[in-house]
mmCIF file with all atom_site columns, C-alpha atoms in Angstrom:
data_model
loop_
_atom_site.group_PDB
_atom_site.id
_atom_site.type_symbol
_atom_site.label_atom_id
_atom_site.label_alt_id
_atom_site.label_comp_id
_atom_site.label_asym_id
_atom_site.label_entity_id
_atom_site.label_seq_id
_atom_site.pdbx_PDB_ins_code
_atom_site.Cartn_x
_atom_site.Cartn_y
_atom_site.Cartn_z
_atom_site.occupancy
_atom_site.B_iso_or_equiv
_atom_site.pdbx_formal_charge
_atom_site.auth_seq_id
_atom_site.auth_comp_id
_atom_site.auth_asym_id
_atom_site.auth_atom_id
_atom_site.pdbx_PDB_model_num
ATOM 1   C CA . UNK A 1 1   ? 16.068  10.378  -0.721  1.00 94.00 ? 51  UNK A CA 1
ATOM 2   C CA . UNK A 1 2   ? 12.986  8.634   0.492   1.00 96.00 ? 52  UNK A CA 1
ATOM 3   C CA . UNK A 1 3   ? 13.597  5.778   2.795   1.00 97.00 ? 53  UNK A CA 1
ATOM 4   C CA . UNK A 1 4   ? 11.496  3.693   5.112   1.00 98.00 ? 54  UNK A CA 1
ATOM 5   C CA . UNK A 1 5   ? 12.607  1.172   7.343   1.00 98.00 ? 55  UNK A CA 1
ATOM 6   C CA . UNK A 1 6   ? 10.536  -1.597  8.685   1.00 98.00 ? 56  UNK A CA 1
ATOM 7   C CA . UNK A 1 7   ? 11.578  -3.664  11.669  1.00 98.00 ? 57  UNK A CA 1
ATOM 8   C CA . UNK A 1 8   ? 10.109  -6.214  14.313  1.00 98.00 ? 58  UNK A CA 1
ATOM 9   C CA . UNK A 1 9   ? 9.466   -8.938  12.035  1.00 98.00 ? 59  UNK A CA 1
ATOM 10  C CA . UNK A 1 10  ? 10.117  -12.472 13.908  1.00 98.00 ? 60  UNK A CA 1
ATOM 11  C CA . UNK A 1 11  ? 8.800   -16.066 14.202  1.00 98.00 ? 61  UNK A CA 1
ATOM 12  C CA . UNK A 1 12  ? 5.842   -16.181 16.863  1.00 98.00 ? 62  UNK A CA 1
ATOM 13  C CA . UNK A 1 13  ? 3.622   -18.850 17.870  1.00 98.00 ? 63  UNK A CA 1
ATOM 14  C CA . UNK A 1 14  ? -0.029  -18.376 16.842  1.00 98.00 ? 64  UNK A CA 1
ATOM 15  C CA . UNK A 1 15  ? -1.974  -16.710 19.393  1.00 98.00 ? 65  UNK A CA 1
ATOM 16  C CA . UNK A 1 16  ? 0.978   -14.440 20.329  1.00 98.00 ? 66  UNK A CA 1
ATOM 17  C CA . UNK A 1 17  ? 1.570   -10.524 19.623  1.00 98.00 ? 67  UNK A CA 1
ATOM 18  C CA . UNK A 1 18  ? 4.003   -8.805  17.794  1.00 98.00 ? 68  UNK A CA 1
ATOM 19  C CA . UNK A 1 19  ? 4.483   -4.997  17.002  1.00 98.00 ? 69  UNK A CA 1
ATOM 20  C CA . UNK A 1 20  ? 6.020   -3.750  14.085  1.00 98.00 ? 70  UNK A CA 1
ATOM 21  C CA . UNK A 1 21  ? 7.799   -0.348  13.203  1.00 98.00 ? 71  UNK A CA 1
ATOM 22  C CA . UNK A 1 22  ? 8.161   1.888   10.549  1.00 98.00 ? 72  UNK A CA 1
ATOM 23  C CA . UNK A 1 23  ? 10.889  4.825   10.421  1.00 98.00 ? 73  UNK A CA 1
ATOM 24  C CA . UNK A 1 24  ? 11.240  7.368   7.464   1.00 96.00 ? 74  UNK A CA 1
ATOM 25  C CA . UNK A 1 25  ? 13.875  9.230   6.421   1.00 94.00 ? 75  UNK A CA 1
ATOM 26  C CA . UNK A 1 26  ? 14.335  12.152  3.907   1.00 95.00 ? 76  UNK A CA 1
ATOM 27  C CA . UNK A 1 27  ? 11.088  13.495  4.908   1.00 95.00 ? 77  UNK A CA 1
ATOM 28  C CA . UNK A 1 28  ? 8.826   13.914  7.782   1.00 96.00 ? 78  UNK A CA 1
ATOM 29  C CA . UNK A 1 29  ? 6.886   11.338  8.259   1.00 95.00 ? 79  UNK A CA 1
ATOM 30  C CA . UNK A 1 30  ? 4.247   13.158  10.396  1.00 96.00 ? 80  UNK A CA 1
ATOM 31  C CA . UNK A 1 31  ? 3.098   15.057  7.338   1.00 96.00 ? 81  UNK A CA 1
ATOM 32  C CA . UNK A 1 32  ? 1.885   11.494  5.590   1.00 97.00 ? 82  UNK A CA 1
ATOM 33  C CA . UNK A 1 33  ? -0.587  8.826   5.642   1.00 97.00 ? 83  UNK A CA 1
ATOM 34  C CA . UNK A 1 34  ? 1.305   5.549   6.110   1.00 98.00 ? 84  UNK A CA 1
ATOM 35  C CA . UNK A 1 35  ? -0.248  2.470   4.845   1.00 98.00 ? 85  UNK A CA 1
ATOM 36  C CA . UNK A 1 36  ? 1.121   -1.498  5.694   1.00 98.00 ? 86  UNK A CA 1
ATOM 37  C CA . UNK A 1 37  ? 0.842   -3.874  2.658   1.00 98.00 ? 87  UNK A CA 1
ATOM 38  C CA . UNK A 1 38  ? 1.376   -7.612  3.167   1.00 98.00 ? 88  UNK A CA 1
ATOM 39  C CA . UNK A 1 39  ? 2.721   -10.154 0.960   1.00 98.00 ? 89  UNK A CA 1
ATOM 40  C CA . UNK A 1 40  ? 2.502   -13.775 1.695   1.00 98.00 ? 90  UNK A CA 1
ATOM 41  C CA . UNK A 1 41  ? 5.457   -15.975 0.323   1.00 97.00 ? 91  UNK A CA 1
ATOM 42  C CA . UNK A 1 42  ? 4.690   -16.451 -3.674  1.00 96.00 ? 92  UNK A CA 1
ATOM 43  C CA . UNK A 1 43  ? 1.381   -14.399 -3.189  1.00 97.00 ? 93  UNK A CA 1
ATOM 44  C CA . UNK A 1 44  ? 0.290   -11.352 -4.260  1.00 98.00 ? 94  UNK A CA 1
ATOM 45  C CA . UNK A 1 45  ? -0.129  -7.743  -2.396  1.00 98.00 ? 95  UNK A CA 1
ATOM 46  C CA . UNK A 1 46  ? -2.897  -7.584  0.528   1.00 98.00 ? 96  UNK A CA 1
ATOM 47  C CA . UNK A 1 47  ? -3.498  -4.175  2.001   1.00 98.00 ? 97  UNK A CA 1
ATOM 48  C CA . UNK A 1 48  ? -3.465  -4.056  5.524   1.00 98.00 ? 98  UNK A CA 1
ATOM 49  C CA . UNK A 1 49  ? -4.735  -0.767  6.781   1.00 98.00 ? 99  UNK A CA 1
ATOM 50  C CA . UNK A 1 50  ? -3.804  2.582   6.944   1.00 98.00 ? 100 UNK A CA 1
ATOM 51  C CA . UNK A 1 51  ? -3.053  5.569   9.411   1.00 98.00 ? 101 UNK A CA 1
ATOM 52  C CA . UNK A 1 52  ? -3.508  9.276   8.215   1.00 97.00 ? 102 UNK A CA 1
ATOM 53  C CA . UNK A 1 53  ? -1.787  12.309  9.681   1.00 96.00 ? 103 UNK A CA 1
ATOM 54  C CA . UNK A 1 54  ? -2.305  13.865  12.672  1.00 94.00 ? 104 UNK A CA 1
ATOM 55  C CA . UNK A 1 55  ? -3.722  16.633  10.521  1.00 93.00 ? 105 UNK A CA 1
ATOM 56  C CA . UNK A 1 56  ? -6.335  14.394  9.396   1.00 93.00 ? 106 UNK A CA 1
ATOM 57  C CA . UNK A 1 57  ? -6.955  13.004  12.825  1.00 94.00 ? 107 UNK A CA 1
ATOM 58  C CA . UNK A 1 58  ? -4.816  10.094  12.532  1.00 96.00 ? 108 UNK A CA 1
ATOM 59  C CA . UNK A 1 59  ? -8.020  8.301   10.790  1.00 97.00 ? 109 UNK A CA 1
ATOM 60  C CA . UNK A 1 60  ? -7.426  4.463   10.728  1.00 98.00 ? 110 UNK A CA 1
ATOM 61  C CA . UNK A 1 61  ? -8.776  1.672   8.540   1.00 98.00 ? 111 UNK A CA 1
ATOM 62  C CA . UNK A 1 62  ? -8.559  -1.918  8.566   1.00 98.00 ? 112 UNK A CA 1
ATOM 63  C CA . UNK A 1 63  ? -8.626  -4.842  5.936   1.00 98.00 ? 113 UNK A CA 1
ATOM 64  C CA . UNK A 1 64  ? -11.706 -7.172  7.510   1.00 97.00 ? 114 UNK A CA 1
ATOM 65  C CA . UNK A 1 65  ? -9.005  -10.305 8.015   1.00 97.00 ? 115 UNK A CA 1
ATOM 66  C CA . UNK A 1 66  ? -7.040  -8.047  10.544  1.00 98.00 ? 116 UNK A CA 1
ATOM 67  C CA . UNK A 1 67  ? -9.416  -5.722  11.985  1.00 97.00 ? 117 UNK A CA 1
ATOM 68  C CA . UNK A 1 68  ? -9.973  -6.155  15.739  1.00 94.00 ? 118 UNK A CA 1
ATOM 69  C CA . UNK A 1 69  ? -6.841  -8.016  15.658  1.00 98.00 ? 119 UNK A CA 1
ATOM 70  C CA . UNK A 1 70  ? -4.040  -5.265  14.376  1.00 98.00 ? 120 UNK A CA 1
ATOM 71  C CA . UNK A 1 71  ? -3.730  -1.615  15.467  1.00 98.00 ? 121 UNK A CA 1
ATOM 72  C CA . UNK A 1 72  ? -1.964  1.321   13.972  1.00 98.00 ? 122 UNK A CA 1
ATOM 73  C CA . UNK A 1 73  ? -0.541  4.023   15.783  1.00 98.00 ? 123 UNK A CA 1
ATOM 74  C CA . UNK A 1 74  ? 1.809   6.788   15.321  1.00 97.00 ? 124 UNK A CA 1
ATOM 75  C CA . UNK A 1 75  ? 4.459   8.846   17.450  1.00 97.00 ? 125 UNK A CA 1
ATOM 76  C CA . UNK A 1 76  ? 4.995   11.938  15.468  1.00 95.00 ? 126 UNK A CA 1
ATOM 77  C CA . UNK A 1 77  ? 7.905   13.226  17.832  1.00 94.00 ? 127 UNK A CA 1
ATOM 78  C CA . UNK A 1 78  ? 9.746   10.235  17.138  1.00 94.00 ? 128 UNK A CA 1
ATOM 79  C CA . UNK A 1 79  ? 8.918   9.864   13.458  1.00 94.00 ? 129 UNK A CA 1
ATOM 80  C CA . UNK A 1 80  ? 7.789   6.362   13.725  1.00 97.00 ? 130 UNK A CA 1
ATOM 81  C CA . UNK A 1 81  ? 4.568   4.217   13.082  1.00 98.00 ? 131 UNK A CA 1
ATOM 82  C CA . UNK A 1 82  ? 3.478   1.257   14.757  1.00 98.00 ? 132 UNK A CA 1
ATOM 83  C CA . UNK A 1 83  ? 1.542   -1.871  13.556  1.00 98.00 ? 133 UNK A CA 1
ATOM 84  C CA . UNK A 1 84  ? 0.473   -3.850  16.734  1.00 98.00 ? 134 UNK A CA 1
ATOM 85  C CA . UNK A 1 85  ? -0.715  -7.366  15.760  1.00 98.00 ? 135 UNK A CA 1
ATOM 86  C CA . UNK A 1 86  ? -2.441  -9.256  18.209  1.00 98.00 ? 136 UNK A CA 1
ATOM 87  C CA . UNK A 1 87  ? -3.802  -12.934 18.335  1.00 98.00 ? 137 UNK A CA 1
ATOM 88  C CA . UNK A 1 88  ? -1.862  -13.542 15.294  1.00 98.00 ? 138 UNK A CA 1
ATOM 89  C CA . UNK A 1 89  ? -2.633  -16.474 12.773  1.00 98.00 ? 139 UNK A CA 1
ATOM 90  C CA . UNK A 1 90  ? -0.878  -18.809 10.557  1.00 98.00 ? 140 UNK A CA 1
ATOM 91  C CA . UNK A 1 91  ? -2.526  -16.813 7.523   1.00 98.00 ? 141 UNK A CA 1
ATOM 92  C CA . UNK A 1 92  ? -0.910  -13.462 8.848   1.00 98.00 ? 142 UNK A CA 1
ATOM 93  C CA . UNK A 1 93  ? 2.765   -14.880 8.192   1.00 98.00 ? 143 UNK A CA 1
ATOM 94  C CA . UNK A 1 94  ? 3.997   -12.706 5.234   1.00 98.00 ? 144 UNK A CA 1
ATOM 95  C CA . UNK A 1 95  ? 6.493   -9.874  4.214   1.00 98.00 ? 145 UNK A CA 1
ATOM 96  C CA . UNK A 1 96  ? 5.243   -6.506  5.881   1.00 98.00 ? 146 UNK A CA 1
ATOM 97  C CA . UNK A 1 97  ? 5.694   -3.256  3.753   1.00 98.00 ? 147 UNK A CA 1
ATOM 98  C CA . UNK A 1 98  ? 5.733   0.008   5.519   1.00 98.00 ? 148 UNK A CA 1
ATOM 99  C CA . UNK A 1 99  ? 4.571   2.713   2.517   1.00 98.00 ? 149 UNK A CA 1
ATOM 100 C CA . UNK A 1 100 ? 4.266   6.396   2.634   1.00 97.00 ? 150 UNK A CA 1
ATOM 101 C CA . UNK A 1 101 ? 1.360   7.630   1.590   1.00 95.00 ? 151 UNK A CA 1
ATOM 102 C CA . UNK A 1 102 ? 0.659   10.334  -1.336  1.00 94.00 ? 152 UNK A CA 1
ATOM 103 C CA . UNK A 1 103 ? -0.226  13.334  1.266   1.00 93.00 ? 153 UNK A CA 1
ATOM 104 C CA . UNK A 1 104 ? -1.614  13.460  4.635   1.00 90.00 ? 154 UNK A CA 1
ATOM 105 C CA . UNK A 1 105 ? -5.041  12.360  3.575   1.00 92.00 ? 155 UNK A CA 1
ATOM 106 C CA . UNK A 1 106 ? -4.685  10.426  0.349   1.00 92.00 ? 156 UNK A CA 1
ATOM 107 C CA . UNK A 1 107 ? -3.200  6.625   1.562   1.00 92.00 ? 157 UNK A CA 1
ATOM 108 C CA . UNK A 1 108 ? -2.061  5.100   -1.320  1.00 94.00 ? 158 UNK A CA 1
ATOM 109 C CA . UNK A 1 109 ? 1.243   3.596   -1.357  1.00 95.00 ? 159 UNK A CA 1
ATOM 110 C CA . UNK A 1 110 ? 3.946   5.933   -3.308  1.00 95.00 ? 160 UNK A CA 1
ATOM 111 C CA . UNK A 1 111 ? 7.033   4.668   -1.394  1.00 97.00 ? 161 UNK A CA 1
ATOM 112 C CA . UNK A 1 112 ? 7.739   1.381   0.057   1.00 98.00 ? 162 UNK A CA 1
ATOM 113 C CA . UNK A 1 113 ? 10.304  0.058   2.327   1.00 98.00 ? 163 UNK A CA 1
ATOM 114 C CA . UNK A 1 114 ? 11.887  -3.267  1.833   1.00 98.00 ? 164 UNK A CA 1
ATOM 115 C CA . UNK A 1 115 ? 9.629   -5.130  4.317   1.00 98.00 ? 165 UNK A CA 1
ATOM 116 C CA . UNK A 1 116 ? 10.139  -7.030  7.554   1.00 98.00 ? 166 UNK A CA 1
ATOM 117 C CA . UNK A 1 117 ? 9.223   -10.908 7.757   1.00 98.00 ? 167 UNK A CA 1
ATOM 118 C CA . UNK A 1 118 ? 6.624   -12.207 10.044  1.00 98.00 ? 168 UNK A CA 1
ATOM 119 C CA . UNK A 1 119 ? 6.294   -15.814 10.591  1.00 98.00 ? 169 UNK A CA 1
ATOM 120 C CA . UNK A 1 120 ? 3.628   -17.418 12.413  1.00 98.00 ? 170 UNK A CA 1
ATOM 121 C CA . UNK A 1 121 ? 4.053   -21.183 13.430  1.00 96.00 ? 171 UNK A CA 1
ATOM 122 C CA . UNK A 1 122 ? 4.102   -23.323 16.445  1.00 94.00 ? 172 UNK A CA 1
ATOM 123 C CA . UNK B 2 1   ? -15.049 -4.670  -0.771  1.00 96.00 ? 233 UNK B CA 1
ATOM 124 C CA . UNK B 2 2   ? -14.083 -3.690  -4.085  1.00 97.00 ? 234 UNK B CA 1
ATOM 125 C CA . UNK B 2 3   ? -12.722 -6.442  -6.031  1.00 98.00 ? 235 UNK B CA 1
ATOM 126 C CA . UNK B 2 4   ? -10.210 -5.517  -8.984  1.00 98.00 ? 236 UNK B CA 1
ATOM 127 C CA . UNK B 2 5   ? -9.900  -8.685  -11.499 1.00 98.00 ? 237 UNK B CA 1
ATOM 128 C CA . UNK B 2 6   ? -6.759  -8.797  -13.632 1.00 98.00 ? 238 UNK B CA 1
ATOM 129 C CA . UNK B 2 7   ? -5.590  -11.732 -16.125 1.00 93.00 ? 239 UNK B CA 1
ATOM 130 C CA . UNK B 2 8   ? -3.087  -14.046 -14.411 1.00 94.00 ? 240 UNK B CA 1
ATOM 131 C CA . UNK B 2 9   ? -0.420  -13.690 -17.020 1.00 96.00 ? 241 UNK B CA 1
ATOM 132 C CA . UNK B 2 10  ? 0.530   -11.895 -20.346 1.00 97.00 ? 242 UNK B CA 1
ATOM 133 C CA . UNK B 2 11  ? 3.261   -13.115 -22.712 1.00 97.00 ? 243 UNK B CA 1
ATOM 134 C CA . UNK B 2 12  ? 4.536   -10.211 -24.954 1.00 97.00 ? 244 UNK B CA 1
ATOM 135 C CA . UNK B 2 13  ? 7.406   -10.220 -27.387 1.00 97.00 ? 245 UNK B CA 1
ATOM 136 C CA . UNK B 2 14  ? 10.224  -7.575  -27.148 1.00 97.00 ? 246 UNK B CA 1
ATOM 137 C CA . UNK B 2 15  ? 9.923   -4.276  -28.779 1.00 97.00 ? 247 UNK B CA 1
ATOM 138 C CA . UNK B 2 16  ? 5.865   -4.771  -28.907 1.00 97.00 ? 248 UNK B CA 1
ATOM 139 C CA . UNK B 2 17  ? 3.026   -3.135  -26.854 1.00 98.00 ? 249 UNK B CA 1
ATOM 140 C CA . UNK B 2 18  ? 1.806   -4.939  -23.709 1.00 98.00 ? 250 UNK B CA 1
ATOM 141 C CA . UNK B 2 19  ? -1.646  -4.225  -22.477 1.00 98.00 ? 251 UNK B CA 1
ATOM 142 C CA . UNK B 2 20  ? -2.835  -5.115  -19.199 1.00 98.00 ? 252 UNK B CA 1
ATOM 143 C CA . UNK B 2 21  ? -6.275  -4.817  -18.118 1.00 98.00 ? 253 UNK B CA 1
ATOM 144 C CA . UNK B 2 22  ? -8.080  -4.310  -14.649 1.00 98.00 ? 254 UNK B CA 1
ATOM 145 C CA . UNK B 2 23  ? -11.861 -4.382  -13.966 1.00 98.00 ? 255 UNK B CA 1
ATOM 146 C CA . UNK B 2 24  ? -13.308 -3.162  -10.932 1.00 98.00 ? 256 UNK B CA 1
ATOM 147 C CA . UNK B 2 25  ? -16.430 -4.230  -9.376  1.00 98.00 ? 257 UNK B CA 1
ATOM 148 C CA . UNK B 2 26  ? -17.725 -1.004  -8.762  1.00 98.00 ? 258 UNK B CA 1
ATOM 149 C CA . UNK B 2 27  ? -16.665 2.345   -10.116 1.00 98.00 ? 259 UNK B CA 1
ATOM 150 C CA . UNK B 2 28  ? -13.674 4.194   -8.984  1.00 98.00 ? 260 UNK B CA 1
ATOM 151 C CA . UNK B 2 29  ? -14.581 7.671   -10.783 1.00 98.00 ? 261 UNK B CA 1
ATOM 152 C CA . UNK B 2 30  ? -15.347 10.269  -7.993  1.00 96.00 ? 262 UNK B CA 1
ATOM 153 C CA . UNK B 2 31  ? -17.592 12.797  -9.369  1.00 93.00 ? 263 UNK B CA 1
ATOM 154 C CA . UNK B 2 32  ? -16.897 15.680  -7.200  1.00 95.00 ? 264 UNK B CA 1
ATOM 155 C CA . UNK B 2 33  ? -13.444 15.841  -8.494  1.00 95.00 ? 265 UNK B CA 1
ATOM 156 C CA . UNK B 2 34  ? -14.035 13.563  -11.798 1.00 96.00 ? 266 UNK B CA 1
ATOM 157 C CA . UNK B 2 35  ? -10.769 11.493  -10.585 1.00 97.00 ? 267 UNK B CA 1
ATOM 158 C CA . UNK B 2 36  ? -10.277 7.686   -10.819 1.00 98.00 ? 268 UNK B CA 1
ATOM 159 C CA . UNK B 2 37  ? -8.876  6.333   -7.742  1.00 98.00 ? 269 UNK B CA 1
ATOM 160 C CA . UNK B 2 38  ? -6.697  3.601   -9.308  1.00 98.00 ? 270 UNK B CA 1
ATOM 161 C CA . UNK B 2 39  ? -2.974  3.071   -9.281  1.00 98.00 ? 271 UNK B CA 1
ATOM 162 C CA . UNK B 2 40  ? -0.748  0.581   -11.034 1.00 98.00 ? 272 UNK B CA 1
ATOM 163 C CA . UNK B 2 41  ? 2.659   -0.860  -9.641  1.00 98.00 ? 273 UNK B CA 1
ATOM 164 C CA . UNK B 2 42  ? 5.144   -2.921  -10.937 1.00 98.00 ? 274 UNK B CA 1
ATOM 165 C CA . UNK B 2 43  ? 6.922   -5.299  -8.909  1.00 98.00 ? 275 UNK B CA 1
ATOM 166 C CA . UNK B 2 44  ? 10.338  -7.282  -9.862  1.00 98.00 ? 276 UNK B CA 1
ATOM 167 C CA . UNK B 2 45  ? 11.251  -10.549 -8.289  1.00 97.00 ? 277 UNK B CA 1
ATOM 168 C CA . UNK B 2 46  ? 12.675  -10.148 -4.949  1.00 96.00 ? 278 UNK B CA 1
ATOM 169 C CA . UNK B 2 47  ? 11.823  -6.214  -4.870  1.00 98.00 ? 279 UNK B CA 1
ATOM 170 C CA . UNK B 2 48  ? 9.207   -3.936  -3.310  1.00 98.00 ? 280 UNK B CA 1
ATOM 171 C CA . UNK B 2 49  ? 6.610   -2.818  -5.766  1.00 98.00 ? 281 UNK B CA 1
ATOM 172 C CA . UNK B 2 50  ? 7.003   0.500   -7.415  1.00 98.00 ? 282 UNK B CA 1
ATOM 173 C CA . UNK B 2 51  ? 4.346   3.255   -8.188  1.00 98.00 ? 283 UNK B CA 1
ATOM 174 C CA . UNK B 2 52  ? 4.088   3.833   -11.719 1.00 98.00 ? 284 UNK B CA 1
ATOM 175 C CA . UNK B 2 53  ? 0.843   5.540   -12.254 1.00 98.00 ? 285 UNK B CA 1
ATOM 176 C CA . UNK B 2 54  ? -1.821  6.987   -9.883  1.00 98.00 ? 286 UNK B CA 1
ATOM 177 C CA . UNK B 2 55  ? -4.855  8.675   -10.530 1.00 98.00 ? 287 UNK B CA 1
ATOM 178 C CA . UNK B 2 56  ? -5.618  6.004   -13.419 1.00 98.00 ? 288 UNK B CA 1
ATOM 179 C CA . UNK B 2 57  ? -3.307  8.082   -15.933 1.00 98.00 ? 289 UNK B CA 1
ATOM 180 C CA . UNK B 2 58  ? -0.460  10.504  -13.825 1.00 98.00 ? 290 UNK B CA 1
ATOM 181 C CA . UNK B 2 59  ? 2.630   8.911   -14.493 1.00 98.00 ? 291 UNK B CA 1
ATOM 182 C CA . UNK B 2 60  ? 5.057   9.090   -11.622 1.00 97.00 ? 292 UNK B CA 1
ATOM 183 C CA . UNK B 2 61  ? 8.271   11.236  -12.040 1.00 96.00 ? 293 UNK B CA 1
ATOM 184 C CA . UNK B 2 62  ? 11.190  8.888   -13.103 1.00 96.00 ? 294 UNK B CA 1
ATOM 185 C CA . UNK B 2 63  ? 8.787   6.217   -14.757 1.00 98.00 ? 295 UNK B CA 1
ATOM 186 C CA . UNK B 2 64  ? 9.622   5.913   -18.696 1.00 97.00 ? 296 UNK B CA 1
ATOM 187 C CA . UNK B 2 65  ? 7.147   7.420   -21.235 1.00 96.00 ? 297 UNK B CA 1
ATOM 188 C CA . UNK B 2 66  ? 6.409   3.964   -22.517 1.00 97.00 ? 298 UNK B CA 1
ATOM 189 C CA . UNK B 2 67  ? 4.199   3.320   -19.436 1.00 98.00 ? 299 UNK B CA 1
ATOM 190 C CA . UNK B 2 68  ? 0.917   4.756   -19.820 1.00 98.00 ? 300 UNK B CA 1
ATOM 191 C CA . UNK B 2 69  ? -2.442  4.469   -18.033 1.00 98.00 ? 301 UNK B CA 1
ATOM 192 C CA . UNK B 2 70  ? -5.948  4.746   -19.119 1.00 98.00 ? 302 UNK B CA 1
ATOM 193 C CA . UNK B 2 71  ? -9.369  3.987   -18.382 1.00 98.00 ? 303 UNK B CA 1
ATOM 194 C CA . UNK B 2 72  ? -12.363 5.552   -16.426 1.00 98.00 ? 304 UNK B CA 1
ATOM 195 C CA . UNK B 2 73  ? -15.074 3.921   -13.938 1.00 98.00 ? 305 UNK B CA 1
ATOM 196 C CA . UNK B 2 74  ? -14.511 0.287   -13.898 1.00 98.00 ? 306 UNK B CA 1
ATOM 197 C CA . UNK B 2 75  ? -12.337 -0.611  -16.768 1.00 98.00 ? 307 UNK B CA 1
ATOM 198 C CA . UNK B 2 76  ? -8.690  0.427   -16.715 1.00 98.00 ? 308 UNK B CA 1
ATOM 199 C CA . UNK B 2 77  ? -5.535  -0.407  -18.737 1.00 98.00 ? 309 UNK B CA 1
ATOM 200 C CA . UNK B 2 78  ? -1.933  -0.392  -18.299 1.00 98.00 ? 310 UNK B CA 1
ATOM 201 C CA . UNK B 2 79  ? 0.096   -0.054  -21.705 1.00 98.00 ? 311 UNK B CA 1
ATOM 202 C CA . UNK B 2 80  ? 3.641   -0.636  -22.095 1.00 98.00 ? 312 UNK B CA 1
ATOM 203 C CA . UNK B 2 81  ? 5.018   0.161   -25.473 1.00 95.00 ? 313 UNK B CA 1
ATOM 204 C CA . UNK B 2 82  ? 8.186   -0.993  -27.212 1.00 94.00 ? 314 UNK B CA 1
ATOM 205 C CA . UNK B 2 83  ? 8.526   -3.873  -24.355 1.00 97.00 ? 315 UNK B CA 1
ATOM 206 C CA . UNK B 2 84  ? 11.963  -4.221  -23.044 1.00 96.00 ? 316 UNK B CA 1
ATOM 207 C CA . UNK B 2 85  ? 13.600  -7.010  -21.091 1.00 95.00 ? 317 UNK B CA 1
ATOM 208 C CA . UNK B 2 86  ? 13.752  -5.204  -17.941 1.00 95.00 ? 318 UNK B CA 1
ATOM 209 C CA . UNK B 2 87  ? 9.568   -4.803  -18.082 1.00 96.00 ? 319 UNK B CA 1
ATOM 210 C CA . UNK B 2 88  ? 9.731   -8.406  -16.679 1.00 96.00 ? 320 UNK B CA 1
ATOM 211 C CA . UNK B 2 89  ? 7.469   -7.989  -13.550 1.00 98.00 ? 321 UNK B CA 1
ATOM 212 C CA . UNK B 2 90  ? 4.371   -8.626  -12.059 1.00 98.00 ? 322 UNK B CA 1
ATOM 213 C CA . UNK B 2 91  ? 1.675   -5.620  -12.116 1.00 98.00 ? 323 UNK B CA 1
ATOM 214 C CA . UNK B 2 92  ? -0.727  -5.107  -9.926  1.00 98.00 ? 324 UNK B CA 1
ATOM 215 C CA . UNK B 2 93  ? -3.530  -2.384  -9.970  1.00 98.00 ? 325 UNK B CA 1
ATOM 216 C CA . UNK B 2 94  ? -4.958  -0.937  -6.660  1.00 98.00 ? 326 UNK B CA 1
ATOM 217 C CA . UNK B 2 95  ? -8.228  0.884   -5.856  1.00 98.00 ? 327 UNK B CA 1
ATOM 218 C CA . UNK B 2 96  ? -8.066  3.683   -3.252  1.00 98.00 ? 328 UNK B CA 1
ATOM 219 C CA . UNK B 2 97  ? -11.724 4.729   -3.724  1.00 97.00 ? 329 UNK B CA 1
ATOM 220 C CA . UNK B 2 98  ? -13.275 3.075   -0.891  1.00 94.00 ? 330 UNK B CA 1
ATOM 221 C CA . UNK B 2 99  ? -11.800 1.450   2.448   1.00 96.00 ? 331 UNK B CA 1
ATOM 222 C CA . UNK B 2 100 ? -10.802 -1.504  2.397   1.00 97.00 ? 332 UNK B CA 1
ATOM 223 C CA . UNK B 2 101 ? -8.587  -0.468  -0.348  1.00 98.00 ? 333 UNK B CA 1
ATOM 224 C CA . UNK B 2 102 ? -7.750  -3.529  -2.471  1.00 98.00 ? 334 UNK B CA 1
ATOM 225 C CA . UNK B 2 103 ? -5.294  -4.973  -4.989  1.00 98.00 ? 335 UNK B CA 1
ATOM 226 C CA . UNK B 2 104 ? -5.905  -6.834  -8.068  1.00 98.00 ? 336 UNK B CA 1
ATOM 227 C CA . UNK B 2 105 ? -4.540  -10.257 -8.117  1.00 98.00 ? 337 UNK B CA 1
ATOM 228 C CA . UNK B 2 106 ? -1.383  -9.184  -10.291 1.00 98.00 ? 338 UNK B CA 1
ATOM 229 C CA . UNK B 2 107 ? -0.711  -10.031 -13.924 1.00 98.00 ? 339 UNK B CA 1
ATOM 230 C CA . UNK B 2 108 ? 2.607   -11.604 -14.783 1.00 98.00 ? 340 UNK B CA 1
ATOM 231 C CA . UNK B 2 109 ? 4.325   -10.234 -17.795 1.00 97.00 ? 341 UNK B CA 1
ATOM 232 C CA . UNK B 2 110 ? 6.184   -12.701 -19.671 1.00 95.00 ? 342 UNK B CA 1
ATOM 233 C CA . UNK B 2 111 ? 8.845   -12.291 -22.590 1.00 89.00 ? 343 UNK B CA 1
ATOM 234 C CA . UNK B 2 112 ? 7.547   -14.542 -25.606 1.00 90.00 ? 344 UNK B CA 1
#
């Protein structure tokens, strides 16, 4: 069974950093693109960004709202994808979902984790 | 960025057909392979979203055939025939044609 587990969510002050992790099981995470999607409380889905598989150069794309602050990376030896979030703003507060892409290239979300909660407040 | 527009809510009686629309600000049809880069997700309260349809009309394994997707270019539809109480959810369309990928604002399906 395909499973994705996010971790690292926490309450942080504005301007601070946080790193989220995503670990997959039931499949080889290294073979797939991984996308992060977030959802603010009571809100809709917001695409954050994707990282393609190493076979596609680990190409990364980000939403304009997080570009230059968030960084995606992957450790294929550990089967983990990371979302480094810097200079956090109050509007970054959300439930962050890690999702498995369709293939190593096509990054639309096929399977979803349960999410990890990020709160940003002073 | 590509903007996807959905109606905010829809109320349908049990057993009837629900039709949820999604309009894109630009084409999602990739000419080289004749595929529409659009997906549909269902999100029930307190749960992560679930992929129902990809490539505008390809149903995911395990999704009941009451769910079907159609459309091409800029106008797309998710149809749910014979509505059941379990279909109560928010439905999102999502484009993966061109980064940054985007979601529609979601259509809340209510039982009339």
